[in-house]
Amino acid sequence: MSTLEEVNNGTWFNRDMVKEESVILNKALLTDTQLEYLLQKWDEIVKIDNVIDNRIVGNIDIPPDFIKDWCMKLEQYILINKIYPVGGIKKYKYGGIKEHSDALYYDSELDINSTYTLLIYLSDDEGGETAIKRKKYRVIDDDANMKHERIYVKPRKGYCVLFNSKLKHFANDSYDGKLILHTRIY
């Protein structure tokens, strides 16, 4: 049995559980330099004021050296063919996101569909937890944050959450304005 603390610091996951559990990872990913760069890009997007519903959205090109670094950090958990080099960046001004699963994208060069969603938190947030429905039921513990076969992950600046794109997930109400970068992994 794993505790919520183990889930939230990333020690619960290992490569053998990828196929069984499909919820892979919650751990620190960004260096301070990477975080600073992404926040600077975010400031450029905000100046354009791309507001859709309750979100400010935009896309950024992810530098190749970031992708190389992230692959090295993540490949101990999953097989990575490619991290898509464009990230969607969003700030939720209020509210949450309804339950959904992410689309699978085809890569003609690799002749495969995307497999994983990679969310990277660029801010801390009071509220705004990402809730991911597990593929298989497994009791983790009695913690109130572990209900209905879901894992709730608290947004922490510089941390990533990696999970199978087919899994249903949603975001609880954000109070501080959650800022995330998301992309896909093949």
CSV table of C-alpha atoms in Angstrom, one decimal:
chain,number,residue,atom,x,y,z
A,1,MET,CA,0.0,0.0,0.0
A,2,SER,CA,1.2,3.5,-0.8
A,3,THR,CA,0.4,6.6,1.1
A,4,LEU,CA,-0.8,9.8,-0.4
A,5,GLU,CA,2.6,11.4,0.6
A,6,GLU,CA,4.4,8.8,-1.5
A,7,VAL,CA,2.1,9.5,-4.4
A,8,ASN,CA,2.7,13.2,-4.1
A,9,ASN,CA,6.5,13.1,-3.9
A,10,GLY,CA,6.8,10.6,-6.8
A,11,THR,CA,8.4,7.7,-4.8
A,12,TRP,CA,5.3,5.5,-5.3
A,13,PHE,CA,5.8,5.0,-9.1
A,14,ASN,CA,8.1,2.7,-10.9
A,15,ARG,CA,8.5,1.6,-14.5
A,16,ASP,CA,6.8,-1.8,-13.9
A,17,MET,CA,3.6,-0.1,-12.8
A,18,VAL,CA,3.2,1.9,-16.0
A,19,LYS,CA,1.1,-0.7,-17.8
A,20,GLU,CA,-0.8,-1.7,-14.7
A,21,GLU,CA,-1.7,1.6,-13.2
A,22,SER,CA,-1.4,4.2,-16.0
A,23,VAL,CA,-0.9,7.0,-13.6
A,24,ILE,CA,2.8,7.4,-13.7
A,25,LEU,CA,4.5,10.3,-12.0
A,26,ASN,CA,4.3,13.4,-9.9
A,27,LYS,CA,7.7,14.9,-9.2
A,28,ALA,CA,9.9,17.8,-9.8
A,29,LEU,CA,10.9,18.3,-13.4
A,30,LEU,CA,11.9,21.9,-14.1
A,31,THR,CA,15.2,23.5,-13.3
A,32,ASP,CA,15.1,27.1,-12.1
A,33,THR,CA,16.3,28.3,-15.5
A,34,GLN,CA,13.6,26.4,-17.3
A,35,LEU,CA,10.9,27.7,-15.0
A,36,GLU,CA,12.2,31.3,-15.5
A,37,TYR,CA,12.2,30.9,-19.3
A,38,LEU,CA,8.7,29.5,-19.4
A,39,LEU,CA,7.3,32.2,-17.1
A,40,GLN,CA,8.9,34.8,-19.4
A,41,LYS,CA,7.2,33.2,-22.4
A,42,TRP,CA,3.9,33.3,-20.4
A,43,ASP,CA,4.3,37.0,-19.9
A,44,GLU,CA,4.6,37.5,-23.6
A,45,ILE,CA,1.3,35.5,-24.2
A,46,VAL,CA,-0.5,37.5,-21.5
A,47,LYS,CA,0.3,40.8,-23.4
A,48,ILE,CA,-1.6,39.4,-26.4
A,49,ASP,CA,-4.5,38.7,-24.0
A,50,ASN,CA,-5.8,35.4,-25.4
A,51,VAL,CA,-8.8,34.9,-23.2
A,52,ILE,CA,-11.1,32.0,-23.8
A,53,ASP,CA,-13.9,31.3,-21.3
A,54,ASN,CA,-12.1,31.5,-17.9
A,55,ARG,CA,-8.7,30.7,-19.3
A,56,ILE,CA,-5.8,32.6,-20.9
A,57,VAL,CA,-4.2,30.4,-23.4
A,58,GLY,CA,-1.3,30.2,-25.9
A,59,ASN,CA,1.3,27.9,-27.4
A,60,ILE,CA,5.1,28.0,-27.0
A,61,ASP,CA,7.9,26.1,-28.7
A,62,ILE,CA,9.7,24.0,-26.1
A,63,PRO,CA,13.5,24.4,-26.5
A,64,PRO,CA,15.2,21.2,-27.6
A,65,ASP,CA,17.6,21.2,-24.6
A,66,PHE,CA,14.5,21.2,-22.3
A,67,ILE,CA,13.1,18.2,-24.1
A,68,LYS,CA,16.4,16.4,-23.9
A,69,ASP,CA,16.6,17.1,-20.1
A,70,TRP,CA,13.0,16.0,-19.6
A,71,CYS,CA,13.5,12.8,-21.5
A,72,MET,CA,16.5,11.9,-19.4
A,73,LYS,CA,14.4,12.5,-16.2
A,74,LEU,CA,11.3,10.7,-17.4
A,75,GLU,CA,12.8,7.7,-19.3
A,76,GLN,CA,13.4,5.8,-16.1
A,77,TYR,CA,9.6,5.6,-15.8
A,78,ILE,CA,8.4,5.2,-19.4
A,79,LEU,CA,9.6,4.5,-22.9
A,80,ILE,CA,9.8,7.8,-24.7
A,81,ASN,CA,10.0,8.0,-28.4
A,82,LYS,CA,9.3,11.8,-28.6
A,83,ILE,CA,8.1,14.7,-26.5
A,84,TYR,CA,6.0,17.0,-28.7
A,85,PRO,CA,8.0,20.2,-29.0
A,86,VAL,CA,5.0,22.6,-28.7
A,87,GLY,CA,3.3,23.1,-25.4
A,88,GLY,CA,0.0,24.6,-24.7
A,89,ILE,CA,0.2,27.1,-21.8
A,90,LYS,CA,-2.9,28.1,-19.8
A,91,LYS,CA,-3.9,30.0,-16.8
A,92,TYR,CA,-7.2,29.2,-15.2
A,93,LYS,CA,-8.5,32.5,-13.8
A,94,TYR,CA,-11.2,30.8,-11.7
A,95,GLY,CA,-13.2,27.6,-11.6
A,96,GLY,CA,-12.0,24.1,-12.7
A,97,ILE,CA,-12.1,21.9,-15.7
A,98,LYS,CA,-14.7,19.2,-16.3
A,99,GLU,CA,-13.8,15.5,-16.5
A,100,HIS,CA,-12.4,14.5,-19.9
A,101,SER,CA,-9.7,12.4,-21.5
A,102,ASP,CA,-7.1,13.9,-23.9
A,103,ALA,CA,-7.1,13.3,-27.6
A,104,LEU,CA,-4.5,10.9,-29.1
A,105,TYR,CA,-2.4,12.5,-31.8
A,106,TYR,CA,-0.9,10.6,-34.7
A,107,ASP,CA,2.8,11.2,-35.5
A,108,SER,CA,3.4,10.2,-39.1
A,109,GLU,CA,7.2,10.2,-38.7
A,110,LEU,CA,7.0,7.7,-35.9
A,111,ASP,CA,3.8,6.0,-37.2
A,112,ILE,CA,2.4,5.9,-33.6
A,113,ASN,CA,-0.2,7.8,-31.6
A,114,SER,CA,0.6,9.8,-28.5
A,115,THR,CA,0.4,7.8,-25.3
A,116,TYR,CA,0.9,10.2,-22.3
A,117,THR,CA,-0.2,13.6,-21.2
A,118,LEU,CA,2.5,15.7,-19.5
A,119,LEU,CA,1.3,18.6,-17.3
A,120,ILE,CA,3.8,20.9,-15.9
A,121,TYR,CA,2.8,23.3,-13.1
A,122,LEU,CA,4.3,26.8,-13.5
A,123,SER,CA,2.7,28.1,-10.3
A,124,ASP,CA,1.5,26.9,-6.9
A,125,ASP,CA,-2.2,27.0,-6.4
A,126,GLU,CA,-4.7,26.9,-3.5
A,127,GLY,CA,-7.1,24.4,-4.9
A,128,GLY,CA,-6.8,23.5,-8.6
A,129,GLU,CA,-5.9,19.8,-7.9
A,130,THR,CA,-5.7,17.6,-10.9
A,131,ALA,CA,-7.8,14.5,-10.3
A,132,ILE,CA,-7.0,11.4,-12.4
A,133,LYS,CA,-9.2,8.4,-12.5
A,134,ARG,CA,-7.2,5.2,-12.2
A,135,LYS,CA,-7.6,2.4,-14.8
A,136,LYS,CA,-7.7,-0.3,-12.2
A,137,TYR,CA,-9.1,0.0,-8.7
A,138,ARG,CA,-6.5,-0.3,-5.9
A,139,VAL,CA,-7.0,1.0,-2.4
A,140,ILE,CA,-4.1,3.3,-1.5
A,141,ASP,CA,-5.3,4.3,2.0
A,142,ASP,CA,-8.1,5.9,3.9
A,143,ASP,CA,-7.0,9.5,3.1
A,144,ALA,CA,-9.9,11.8,2.2
A,145,ASN,CA,-8.0,12.8,-0.9
A,146,MET,CA,-8.1,9.3,-2.4
A,147,LYS,CA,-11.8,8.7,-3.2
A,148,HIS,CA,-13.6,7.1,-6.1
A,149,GLU,CA,-10.6,5.5,-7.6
A,150,ARG,CA,-9.0,8.9,-8.2
A,151,ILE,CA,-5.6,10.4,-7.4
A,152,TYR,CA,-5.7,14.1,-6.5
A,153,VAL,CA,-2.4,15.9,-7.3
A,154,LYS,CA,-1.8,19.4,-5.7
A,155,PRO,CA,-0.2,21.9,-8.1
A,156,ARG,CA,3.4,22.6,-7.2
A,157,LYS,CA,5.6,25.0,-9.2
A,158,GLY,CA,8.1,23.1,-11.3
A,159,TYR,CA,6.5,19.7,-10.8
A,160,CYS,CA,5.0,17.6,-13.5
A,161,VAL,CA,2.2,15.0,-13.7
A,162,LEU,CA,2.5,12.3,-16.3
A,163,PHE,CA,-0.4,10.0,-17.1
A,164,ASN,CA,-1.9,7.9,-19.8
A,165,SER,CA,-3.9,10.2,-22.1
A,166,LYS,CA,-6.9,7.9,-22.2
A,167,LEU,CA,-7.5,8.3,-18.5
A,168,LYS,CA,-10.4,10.5,-17.4
A,169,HIS,CA,-9.2,13.5,-15.4
A,170,PHE,CA,-10.4,16.9,-14.3
A,171,ALA,CA,-9.3,19.9,-12.3
A,172,ASN,CA,-10.8,21.2,-9.1
A,173,ASP,CA,-11.7,24.8,-8.7
A,174,SER,CA,-8.6,27.1,-8.8
A,175,TYR,CA,-8.5,30.0,-6.4
A,176,ASP,CA,-5.1,31.6,-7.1
A,177,GLY,CA,-5.1,31.0,-10.9
A,178,LYS,CA,-3.3,27.8,-11.8
A,179,LEU,CA,-0.7,28.1,-14.6
A,180,ILE,CA,0.2,25.0,-16.5
A,181,LEU,CA,2.1,23.9,-19.6
A,182,HIS,CA,0.8,20.7,-21.2
A,183,THR,CA,2.2,18.6,-24.0
A,184,ARG,CA,2.1,15.0,-25.2
A,185,ILE,CA,4.5,12.1,-25.2
A,186,TYR,CA,4.8,9.5,-28.0
